[in-house]
Amino acid sequence: MHTAHVNVRWGDLDADGHVNNATILAYVEEARMQWAARLALQRCSPSLRSVVAGQACTYHASIGYPARLAVTLRCGHIGNSSVGLVFEVRDAEDGGPSTGAGGATEGSTEGSTEGSADGFTAGHHYATAAITWVWVDRLDRRPRPMPPTLRAACTAAFTQTESGTSNDEL
């Protein structure tokens, strides 16, 4: 399991005054790529590259500004060349309502510490997303077995999820 914290920027809002649906998928991508960087996946298999073969997102509530979000990644199915990842986008539980509370994270801006006008509460569940992440050969673009580092991390995460424990270091 890995959690990325994202501060909603004013520019993330669309004309309707909430975070655009495509931007929520960008938050999901950020969590996935932070996790991949932590595992050093690009360095462990330079002949491979990853592609998203499919994605789906269910939106439970709109996200306003300011907000600080927690995007949590969990491993779902583990195949030979692919892994299914599931993401939850929630209000960060680090200091109260969706206020932007907490420090800025790298690559994000600090949010306001005043109360949110829409009254979202800490831990509010905004979206659930799922992707199928496939590893392919850089030259012929055919599926190849995923890097052993990724398989080990996903297997460990899946085992811990099954046993009811979690490990934010995965």
Coordinates of C-alpha atoms in Angstrom, one line a residue, residues 46-168:
P46 CA 15.5 -0.9 -18.6
S47 CA 14.3 -3.1 -21.5
L48 CA 10.7 -2.8 -20.4
R49 CA 8.2 0.0 -20.2
S50 CA 4.8 0.2 -18.6
V51 CA 1.5 1.1 -20.2
V52 CA -1.9 1.5 -18.8
A53 CA -4.1 -1.0 -20.7
G54 CA -7.3 0.0 -19.0
Q55 CA -8.8 2.3 -16.4
A56 CA -12.1 3.0 -14.7
C57 CA -13.1 5.5 -12.1
T58 CA -16.2 5.8 -10.0
Y59 CA -16.9 9.3 -8.7
H60 CA -18.6 9.4 -5.3
A61 CA -18.6 13.1 -4.6
S62 CA -17.2 16.3 -6.0
I63 CA -14.0 17.8 -4.7
G64 CA -13.8 21.5 -4.1
Y65 CA -11.1 24.0 -3.3
P66 CA -9.2 24.1 -1.0
A67 CA -8.7 20.4 -0.3
R68 CA -5.8 18.1 0.7
L69 CA -6.3 14.6 -0.6
A70 CA -4.9 11.2 0.2
V71 CA -4.6 8.9 -2.8
T72 CA -4.1 5.3 -1.6
L73 CA -2.9 2.6 -4.0
R74 CA -3.4 -1.1 -3.3
C75 CA -2.6 -4.1 -5.5
G76 CA -5.5 -6.1 -6.9
H77 CA -4.8 -9.0 -9.3
I78 CA -1.3 -10.0 -10.1
G79 CA -0.7 -11.5 -13.5
N80 CA 2.4 -12.5 -15.5
S81 CA 2.9 -9.2 -17.3
S82 CA 0.2 -7.1 -15.6
V83 CA -1.0 -5.9 -12.3
G84 CA -4.3 -4.5 -11.3
L85 CA -4.1 -1.5 -9.0
V86 CA -7.0 0.0 -7.0
F87 CA -6.9 3.6 -5.8
E88 CA -9.1 5.4 -3.3
V89 CA -9.2 9.2 -3.4
R90 CA -10.2 10.6 0.1
D91 CA -10.0 13.7 2.1
A92 CA -6.7 13.5 3.9
E93 CA -7.1 12.7 7.6
D94 CA -4.4 15.0 8.8
G95 CA -6.0 17.8 10.6
G96 CA -9.7 18.1 10.1
P97 CA -12.1 18.9 7.3
S98 CA -11.0 19.5 3.7
T99 CA -9.1 22.6 4.5
G100 CA -5.8 22.2 2.9
A101 CA -4.4 21.7 6.4
G102 CA -1.0 20.1 6.7
G103 CA 2.3 21.0 5.0
A104 CA 2.8 21.3 1.3
T105 CA 4.1 18.3 -0.4
E106 CA 6.7 18.2 -3.1
G107 CA 5.2 19.3 -6.4
S108 CA 2.1 20.8 -4.7
T109 CA 1.1 24.2 -3.3
E110 CA 0.1 24.9 0.3
G111 CA -3.7 25.1 0.7
S112 CA -5.6 27.5 2.9
T113 CA -6.2 26.6 6.6
E114 CA -9.6 28.2 6.6
G115 CA -12.7 25.9 6.7
S116 CA -14.0 24.5 3.4
A117 CA -17.2 26.2 2.2
D118 CA -18.7 22.9 1.1
G119 CA -18.1 21.3 4.6
F120 CA -16.5 18.0 3.5
T121 CA -15.3 16.0 6.5
A122 CA -12.0 14.3 7.0
G123 CA -11.8 11.0 5.3
H124 CA -14.6 11.7 2.8
H125 CA -14.4 9.2 0.0
Y126 CA -14.4 11.1 -3.4
A127 CA -13.5 8.4 -5.9
T128 CA -12.4 4.8 -6.5
A129 CA -10.2 4.1 -9.5
A130 CA -8.8 0.9 -11.0
I131 CA -6.1 0.4 -13.6
T132 CA -4.5 -2.5 -15.4
W133 CA -0.8 -1.8 -15.7
V134 CA 1.0 -3.9 -18.3
W135 CA 4.8 -4.3 -18.8
V136 CA 5.9 -4.5 -22.5
D137 CA 9.2 -4.8 -24.3
R138 CA 10.5 -1.4 -25.4
L139 CA 11.3 -2.6 -28.9
D140 CA 8.5 -4.9 -30.0
R141 CA 5.9 -3.6 -27.5
R142 CA 4.7 -7.1 -26.7
P143 CA 3.8 -8.0 -23.1
R144 CA 6.6 -9.3 -21.0
P145 CA 6.8 -10.6 -17.4
M146 CA 6.7 -7.7 -15.0
P147 CA 9.9 -6.7 -13.1
P148 CA 10.6 -9.0 -10.1
T149 CA 10.7 -6.0 -7.8
L150 CA 7.1 -5.1 -8.8
R151 CA 5.9 -8.7 -8.4
A152 CA 7.5 -8.9 -5.0
A153 CA 6.0 -5.6 -3.8
C154 CA 2.6 -6.5 -5.1
T155 CA 2.7 -10.0 -3.7
A156 CA 3.8 -8.6 -0.3
A157 CA 1.1 -5.9 -0.4
F158 CA -1.6 -8.5 -1.5
T159 CA -0.6 -10.9 1.3
Q160 CA -0.7 -8.1 3.9
T161 CA -4.0 -6.9 2.7
E162 CA -5.4 -10.4 3.0
S163 CA -4.1 -10.7 6.6
G164 CA -5.5 -7.4 7.6
T165 CA -2.2 -5.5 8.0
S166 CA -0.8 -2.9 5.8
N167 CA 2.7 -1.5 5.0
D168 CA 3.1 2.0 3.7

